[in-house]
Coordinates of C-alpha atoms in Angstrom, one line a residue:
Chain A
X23 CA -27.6 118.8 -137.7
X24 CA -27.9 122.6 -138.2
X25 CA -26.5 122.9 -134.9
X26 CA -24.1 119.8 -134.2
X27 CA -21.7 120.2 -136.9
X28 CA -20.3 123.9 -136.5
X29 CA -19.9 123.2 -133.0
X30 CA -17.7 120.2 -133.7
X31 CA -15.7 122.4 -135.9
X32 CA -15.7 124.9 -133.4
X33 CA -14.9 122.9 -130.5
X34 CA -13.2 123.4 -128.1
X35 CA -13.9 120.2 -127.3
X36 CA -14.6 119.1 -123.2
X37 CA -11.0 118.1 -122.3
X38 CA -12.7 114.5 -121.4
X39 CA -14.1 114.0 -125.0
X40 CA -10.8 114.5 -126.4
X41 CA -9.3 111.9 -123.9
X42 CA -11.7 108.9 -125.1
X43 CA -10.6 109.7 -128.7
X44 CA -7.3 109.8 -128.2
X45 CA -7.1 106.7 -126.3
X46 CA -9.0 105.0 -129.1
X47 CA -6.5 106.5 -132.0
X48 CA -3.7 105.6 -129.8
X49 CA -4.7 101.9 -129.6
X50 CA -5.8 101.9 -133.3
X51 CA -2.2 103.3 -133.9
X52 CA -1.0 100.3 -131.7
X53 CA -2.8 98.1 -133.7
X54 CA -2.0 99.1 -137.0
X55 CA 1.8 99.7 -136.2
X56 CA 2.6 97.0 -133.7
X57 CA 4.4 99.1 -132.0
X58 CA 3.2 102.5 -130.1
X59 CA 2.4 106.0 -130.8
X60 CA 6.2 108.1 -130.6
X61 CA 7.1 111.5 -132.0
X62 CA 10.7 112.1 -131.5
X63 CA 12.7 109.1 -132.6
X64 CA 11.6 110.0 -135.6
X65 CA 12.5 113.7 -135.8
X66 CA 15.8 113.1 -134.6
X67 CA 16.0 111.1 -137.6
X68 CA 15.0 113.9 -140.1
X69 CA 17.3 116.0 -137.8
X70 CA 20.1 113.4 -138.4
X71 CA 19.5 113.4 -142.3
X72 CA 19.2 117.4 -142.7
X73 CA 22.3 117.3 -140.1
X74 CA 24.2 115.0 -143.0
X75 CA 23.1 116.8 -145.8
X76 CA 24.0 120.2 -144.7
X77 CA 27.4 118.2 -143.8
X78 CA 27.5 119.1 -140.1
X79 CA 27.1 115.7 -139.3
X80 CA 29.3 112.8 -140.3
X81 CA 27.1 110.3 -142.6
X82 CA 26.0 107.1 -140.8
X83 CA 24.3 106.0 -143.5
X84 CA 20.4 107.1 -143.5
X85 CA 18.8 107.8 -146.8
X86 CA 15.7 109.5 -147.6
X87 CA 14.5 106.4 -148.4
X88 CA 14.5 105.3 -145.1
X89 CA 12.7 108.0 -143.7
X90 CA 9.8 108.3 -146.2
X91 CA 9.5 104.4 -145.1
X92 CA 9.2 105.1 -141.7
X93 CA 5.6 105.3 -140.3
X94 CA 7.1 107.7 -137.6
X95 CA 7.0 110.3 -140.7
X96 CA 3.7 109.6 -141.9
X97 CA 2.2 110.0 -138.1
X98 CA 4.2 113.4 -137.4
X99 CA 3.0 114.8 -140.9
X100 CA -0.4 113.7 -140.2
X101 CA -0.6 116.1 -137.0
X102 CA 0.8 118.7 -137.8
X103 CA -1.9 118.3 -140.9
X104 CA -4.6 117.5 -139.0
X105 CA -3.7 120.1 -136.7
X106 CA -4.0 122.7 -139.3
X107 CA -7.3 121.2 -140.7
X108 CA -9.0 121.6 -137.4
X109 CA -7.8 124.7 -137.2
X110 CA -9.3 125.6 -140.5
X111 CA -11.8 124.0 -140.5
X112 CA -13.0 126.8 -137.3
X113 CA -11.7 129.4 -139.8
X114 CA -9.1 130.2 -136.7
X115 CA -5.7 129.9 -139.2
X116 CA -3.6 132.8 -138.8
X117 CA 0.1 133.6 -138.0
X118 CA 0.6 134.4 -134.6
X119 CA 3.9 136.4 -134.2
X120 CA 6.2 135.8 -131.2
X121 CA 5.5 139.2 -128.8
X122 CA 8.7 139.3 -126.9
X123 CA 12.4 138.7 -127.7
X124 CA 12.5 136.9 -124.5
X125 CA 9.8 134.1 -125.7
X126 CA 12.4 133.3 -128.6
X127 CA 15.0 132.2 -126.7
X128 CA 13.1 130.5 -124.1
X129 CA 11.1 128.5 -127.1
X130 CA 14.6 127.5 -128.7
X131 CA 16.2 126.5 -125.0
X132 CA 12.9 124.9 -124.3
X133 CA 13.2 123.2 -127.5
X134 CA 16.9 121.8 -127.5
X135 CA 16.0 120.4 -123.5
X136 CA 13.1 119.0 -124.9
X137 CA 14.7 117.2 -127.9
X138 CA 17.3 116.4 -125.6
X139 CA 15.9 114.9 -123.0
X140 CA 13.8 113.2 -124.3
X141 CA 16.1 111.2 -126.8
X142 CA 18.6 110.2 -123.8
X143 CA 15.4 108.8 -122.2
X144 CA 13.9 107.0 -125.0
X145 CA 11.0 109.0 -125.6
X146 CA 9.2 111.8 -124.8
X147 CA 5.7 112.2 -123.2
X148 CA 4.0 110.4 -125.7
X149 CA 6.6 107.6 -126.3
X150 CA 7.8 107.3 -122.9
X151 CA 5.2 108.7 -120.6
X152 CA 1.7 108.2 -122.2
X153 CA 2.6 104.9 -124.0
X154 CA 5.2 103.9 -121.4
X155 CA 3.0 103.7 -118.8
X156 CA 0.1 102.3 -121.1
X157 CA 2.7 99.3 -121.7
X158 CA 2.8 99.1 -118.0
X159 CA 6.8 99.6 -118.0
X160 CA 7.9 100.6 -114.6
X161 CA 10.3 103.2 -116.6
X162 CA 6.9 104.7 -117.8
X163 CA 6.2 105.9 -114.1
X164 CA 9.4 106.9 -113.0
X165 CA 9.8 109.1 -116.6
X166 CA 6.1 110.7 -115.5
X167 CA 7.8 111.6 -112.0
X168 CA 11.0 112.9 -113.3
X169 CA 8.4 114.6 -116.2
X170 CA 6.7 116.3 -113.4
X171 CA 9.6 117.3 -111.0
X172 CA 11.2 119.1 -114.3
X173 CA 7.6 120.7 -115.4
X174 CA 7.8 122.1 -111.5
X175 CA 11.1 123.5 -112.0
X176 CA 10.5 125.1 -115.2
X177 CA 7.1 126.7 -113.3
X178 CA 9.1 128.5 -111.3
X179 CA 12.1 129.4 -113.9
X180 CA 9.0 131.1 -115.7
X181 CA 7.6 132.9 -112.8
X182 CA 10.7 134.2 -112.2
X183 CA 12.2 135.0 -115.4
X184 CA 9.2 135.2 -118.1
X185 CA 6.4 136.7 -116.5
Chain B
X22 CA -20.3 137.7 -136.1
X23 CA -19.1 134.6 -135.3
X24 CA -21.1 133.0 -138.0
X25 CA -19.0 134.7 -140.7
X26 CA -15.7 134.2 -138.9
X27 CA -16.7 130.9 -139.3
X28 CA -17.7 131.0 -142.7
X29 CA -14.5 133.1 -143.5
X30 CA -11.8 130.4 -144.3
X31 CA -14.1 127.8 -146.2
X32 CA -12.7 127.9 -149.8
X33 CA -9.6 127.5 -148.3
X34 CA -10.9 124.3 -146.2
X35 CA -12.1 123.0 -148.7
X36 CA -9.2 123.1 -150.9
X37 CA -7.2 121.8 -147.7
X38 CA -9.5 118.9 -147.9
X39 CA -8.9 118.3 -151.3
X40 CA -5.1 117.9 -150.6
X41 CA -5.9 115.8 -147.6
X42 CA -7.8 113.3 -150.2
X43 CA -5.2 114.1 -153.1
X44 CA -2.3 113.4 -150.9
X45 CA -3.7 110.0 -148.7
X46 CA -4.9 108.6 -152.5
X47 CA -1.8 109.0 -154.0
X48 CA 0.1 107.6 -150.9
X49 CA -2.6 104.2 -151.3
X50 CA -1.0 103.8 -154.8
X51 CA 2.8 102.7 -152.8
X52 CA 1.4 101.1 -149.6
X53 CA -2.0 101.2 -147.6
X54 CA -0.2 100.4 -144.4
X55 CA 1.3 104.3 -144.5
X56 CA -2.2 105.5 -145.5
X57 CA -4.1 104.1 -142.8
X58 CA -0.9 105.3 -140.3
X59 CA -1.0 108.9 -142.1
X60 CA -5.0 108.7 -141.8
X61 CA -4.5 107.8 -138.0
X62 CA -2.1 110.9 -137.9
X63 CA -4.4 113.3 -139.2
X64 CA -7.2 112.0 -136.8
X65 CA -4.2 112.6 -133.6
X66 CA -4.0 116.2 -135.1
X67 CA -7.2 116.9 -135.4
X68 CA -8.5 115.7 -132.3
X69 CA -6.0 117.0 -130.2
X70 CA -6.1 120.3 -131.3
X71 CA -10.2 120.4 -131.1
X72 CA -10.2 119.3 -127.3
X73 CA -7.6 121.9 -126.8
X74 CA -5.5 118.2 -125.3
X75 CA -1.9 119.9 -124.1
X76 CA 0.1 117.6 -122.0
X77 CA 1.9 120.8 -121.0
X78 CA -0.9 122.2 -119.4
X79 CA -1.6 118.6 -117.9
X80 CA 1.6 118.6 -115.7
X81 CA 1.9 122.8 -115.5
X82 CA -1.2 124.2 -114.5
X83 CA -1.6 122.4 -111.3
X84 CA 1.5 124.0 -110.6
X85 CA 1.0 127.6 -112.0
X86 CA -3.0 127.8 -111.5
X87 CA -4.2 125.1 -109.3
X88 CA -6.3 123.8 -112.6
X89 CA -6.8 119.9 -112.8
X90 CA -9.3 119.0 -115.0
X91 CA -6.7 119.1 -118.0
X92 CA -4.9 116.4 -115.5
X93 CA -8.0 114.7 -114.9
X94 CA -8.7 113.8 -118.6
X95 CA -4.9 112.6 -119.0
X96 CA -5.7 110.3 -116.4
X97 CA -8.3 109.0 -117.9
X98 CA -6.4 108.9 -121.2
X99 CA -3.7 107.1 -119.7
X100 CA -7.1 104.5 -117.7
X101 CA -8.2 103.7 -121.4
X102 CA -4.5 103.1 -123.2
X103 CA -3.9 100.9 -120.3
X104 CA -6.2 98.6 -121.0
X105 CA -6.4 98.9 -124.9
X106 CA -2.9 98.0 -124.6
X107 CA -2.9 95.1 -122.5
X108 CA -6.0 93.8 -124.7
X109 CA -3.8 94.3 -127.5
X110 CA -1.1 92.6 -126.4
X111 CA -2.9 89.5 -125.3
X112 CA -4.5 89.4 -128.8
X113 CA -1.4 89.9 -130.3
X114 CA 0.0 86.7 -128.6
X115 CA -2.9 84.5 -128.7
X116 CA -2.3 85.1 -132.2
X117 CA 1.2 85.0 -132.3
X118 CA 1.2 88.5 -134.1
X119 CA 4.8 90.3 -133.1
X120 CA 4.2 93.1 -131.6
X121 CA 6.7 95.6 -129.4
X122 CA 5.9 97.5 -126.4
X123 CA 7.6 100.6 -125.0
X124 CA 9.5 98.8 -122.3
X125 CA 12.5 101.2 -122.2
X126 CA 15.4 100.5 -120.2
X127 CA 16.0 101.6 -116.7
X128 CA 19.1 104.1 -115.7
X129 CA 19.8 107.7 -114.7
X130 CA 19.2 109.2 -117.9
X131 CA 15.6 107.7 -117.5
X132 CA 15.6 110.5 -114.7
X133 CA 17.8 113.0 -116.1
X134 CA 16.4 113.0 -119.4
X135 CA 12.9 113.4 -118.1
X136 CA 13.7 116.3 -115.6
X137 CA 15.1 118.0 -118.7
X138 CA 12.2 117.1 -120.6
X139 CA 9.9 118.8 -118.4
X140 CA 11.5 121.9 -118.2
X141 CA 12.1 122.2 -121.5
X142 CA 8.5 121.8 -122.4
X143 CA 7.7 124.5 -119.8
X144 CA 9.8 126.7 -121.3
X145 CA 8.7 125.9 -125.0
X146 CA 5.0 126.0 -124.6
X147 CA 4.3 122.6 -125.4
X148 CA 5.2 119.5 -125.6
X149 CA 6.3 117.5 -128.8
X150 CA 2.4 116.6 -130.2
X151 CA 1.9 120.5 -128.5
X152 CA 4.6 121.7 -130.6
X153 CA 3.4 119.8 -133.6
X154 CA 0.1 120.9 -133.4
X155 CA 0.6 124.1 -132.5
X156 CA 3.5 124.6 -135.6
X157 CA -0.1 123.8 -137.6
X158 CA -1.7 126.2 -136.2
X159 CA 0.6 129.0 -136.9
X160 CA 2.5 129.9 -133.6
X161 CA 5.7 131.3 -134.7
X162 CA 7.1 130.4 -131.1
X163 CA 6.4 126.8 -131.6
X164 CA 8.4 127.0 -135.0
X165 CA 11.0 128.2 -132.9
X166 CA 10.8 125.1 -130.4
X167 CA 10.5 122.5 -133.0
X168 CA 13.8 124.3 -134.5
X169 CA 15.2 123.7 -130.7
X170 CA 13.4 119.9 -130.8
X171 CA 15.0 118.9 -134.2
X172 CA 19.1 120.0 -133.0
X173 CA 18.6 119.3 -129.4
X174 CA 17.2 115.4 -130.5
X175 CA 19.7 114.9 -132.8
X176 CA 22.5 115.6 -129.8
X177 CA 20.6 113.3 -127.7
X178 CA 20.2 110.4 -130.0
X179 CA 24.3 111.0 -130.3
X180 CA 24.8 111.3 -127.0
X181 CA 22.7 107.9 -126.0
X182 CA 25.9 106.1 -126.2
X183 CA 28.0 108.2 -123.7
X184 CA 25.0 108.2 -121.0
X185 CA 24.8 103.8 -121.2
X186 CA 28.4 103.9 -120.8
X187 CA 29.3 106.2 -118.1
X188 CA 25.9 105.2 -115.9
X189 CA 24.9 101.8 -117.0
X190 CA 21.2 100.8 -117.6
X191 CA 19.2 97.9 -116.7
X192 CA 16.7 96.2 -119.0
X193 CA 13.1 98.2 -118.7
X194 CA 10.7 95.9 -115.9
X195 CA 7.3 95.4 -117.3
X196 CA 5.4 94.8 -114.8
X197 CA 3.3 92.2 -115.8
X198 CA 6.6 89.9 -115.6
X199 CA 7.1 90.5 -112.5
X200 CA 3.2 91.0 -111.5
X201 CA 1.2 88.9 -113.5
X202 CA -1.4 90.9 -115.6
X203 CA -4.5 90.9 -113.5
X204 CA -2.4 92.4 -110.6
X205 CA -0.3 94.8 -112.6
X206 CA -3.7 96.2 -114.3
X207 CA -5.6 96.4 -111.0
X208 CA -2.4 98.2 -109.4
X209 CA -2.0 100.5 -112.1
X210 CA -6.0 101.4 -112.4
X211 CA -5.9 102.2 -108.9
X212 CA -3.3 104.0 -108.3
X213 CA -4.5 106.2 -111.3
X214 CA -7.7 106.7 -109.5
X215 CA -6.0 107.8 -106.4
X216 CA -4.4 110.6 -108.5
X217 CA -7.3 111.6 -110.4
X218 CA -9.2 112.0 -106.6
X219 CA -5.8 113.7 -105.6
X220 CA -6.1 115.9 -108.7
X221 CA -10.1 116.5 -107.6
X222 CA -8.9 117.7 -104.4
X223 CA -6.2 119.7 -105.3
X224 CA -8.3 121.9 -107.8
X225 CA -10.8 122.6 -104.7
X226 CA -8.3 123.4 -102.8
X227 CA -6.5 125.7 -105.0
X228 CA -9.5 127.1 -106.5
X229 CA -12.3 126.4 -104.4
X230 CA -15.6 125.0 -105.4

């Protein structure tokens, strides 16, 4: 016991550990939700509401109310929370400050493609990759190859440009 | 030495835990359908950042490093969803529990969108449960990246409209329809095994033994 707890709030964790877990959690969510695990929809909600509020957006209509409803909310909180918990948990929480100028903007273009992207295809690769294929939608598939054609391109726009 | 880093950040854990408790007992008080979901959350969070679980590094470092074993256990993460979620769904209906899959409609911004996607995540250092988990952590470039995430989703959701309009989508083909599900589960099982022996192979190759 002396010996099994500090090393599961260690970790890492064998990358094929983590899988089996997640795949449970991500049924459970299933489950629970009746419908899958999805990050995005959800932010570009709280994107759409701070967009309104800061009056950059014209209102269609969503209320806070709506979005403190939404279990979307409540799943992206949780991991970014339970993120930080394992993190502390290892004693490993501290800032880590962006070393180049150039990483700024590539984390901010990366960022906007991402949101993007993903949005115009329904989901990112959680929604739409992970728990489109787990639906067995055909879309699922041909979002992982398009997924993986783009994650090539990027490869090399980072060789080039960022490192 | 690394006992006391270890030991270093326990008061503040244990407050943290506190709030946890604090935080998923108050939210029973309104509805124990969003506690279990935020509980579920928190277990997502957790886990993915202890197994060090980056789908970035899944599709990227075959790429940049010839390394597959981060690609190996999404395989088998995708193996186990599968068939959770077909067991699910056939519970679900013998039961006649609603209960919606991801079936996403089919067009070009299925393709567009996801080539976008993947560069994007490239370029951000993770992907959205990355960025999440990683804005947790303390990574000011992921605060930057979910900055990019929250703008550049809010154009997409807008721009949704525009892309069904000037390309046209067709309804999203699950599989089973068209399949059956014994076929469609067999089909997709396999074919996930002949990438994870694909992503075997490529890692020896790459790297050697």
């Amino acid at each position: 016991m002396n010996k099994i707890l500090p090393t599961i709030f260690h970790g890492p964790w064998a990358y094929w550990i983590g899988a089996i877990i997640l795949g449970v959690l991500n049924i459970l969510v299933l489950i629970v939700r009746r419908e899958p695990w999805g990050i995005t929809y959800n932010i570009a909600l709280w994107g759409e509401w701070i967009g309104t509020n800061l009056g950059v957006l014209n209102d269609r209509g969503l209320t806070i109310h709506n979005l403190m409803a939404a279990t979307g909310t409540y799943l992206n909180l949780g991991l970014i929370l339970g993120a930080l918990w394992a993190t502390l948990v290892a004693s490993q929480v501290r800032f880590k400050p962006i070393r180049d100028k150039k990483f700024f903007f590539s984390a901010l273009i990366g960022g906007l493609l991402m949101g993007y992207g993903a949005r115009i295809a329904y989901g990112c690769n959680i929604g739409a990759l992970l728990n489109g294929i787990a639906s067995s939608s055909l879309t699922g598939w041909i979002f992982a190859i398009a997924v993986f054609s783009g994650a090539w391109l990027g490869s090399k726009l980072l060789l080039k440009y960022l490192m | 030495m690394e006992n006391s880093a270890f030991h270093s950040q326990q008061k503040w854990n244990i407050g943290f835990i506190v709030f946890l408790t604090l935080l998923l007992t108050l939210l029973s008080q309104i509805s124990i359908h969003l506690t279990v979901i935020l509980a579920l959350g928190i277990g997502l969070g957790f886990v993915l950042q202890k197994s060090r679980f980056c789908l970035v590094s899944a599709f990227r470092d075959p790429i940049l490093i010839g390394m597959t074993q981060l690609t190996q256990a999404f395989i088998l993460l995708l193996g186990i969803s599968i068939l959770g979620f077909a067991l699910v769904s056939w519970g679900a209906s013998q039961s006649n529990i609603p209960l919606r899959l991801n079936v996403f409609p089919l067009g070009v911004h299925t393709v567009v969108g996801g080539i976008l996607f993947g560069i994007g995540m490239v370029l951000a250092g993770g992907c959205t449960s990355g960025l999440l988990m990683r804005v947790g952590e303390g990574f000011a470039m992921q605060w930057v990246g979910f900055f990019g995430l929250l703008i550049g989703a809010v154009i997409g959701q807008r721009s949704q409209v525009t892309w069904r309009n000037a390309f046209g989508e067709s309804p999203g083909i699950f599989l089973p329809d068209i399949l059956g599900w014994a076929p469609t589960l067999i089909l997709e099982i396999l074919v996930l095994a002949a990438l994870w022996r694909l992503a075997k192979w490529w890692q020896k190759k790459q790297l050697g033994e």
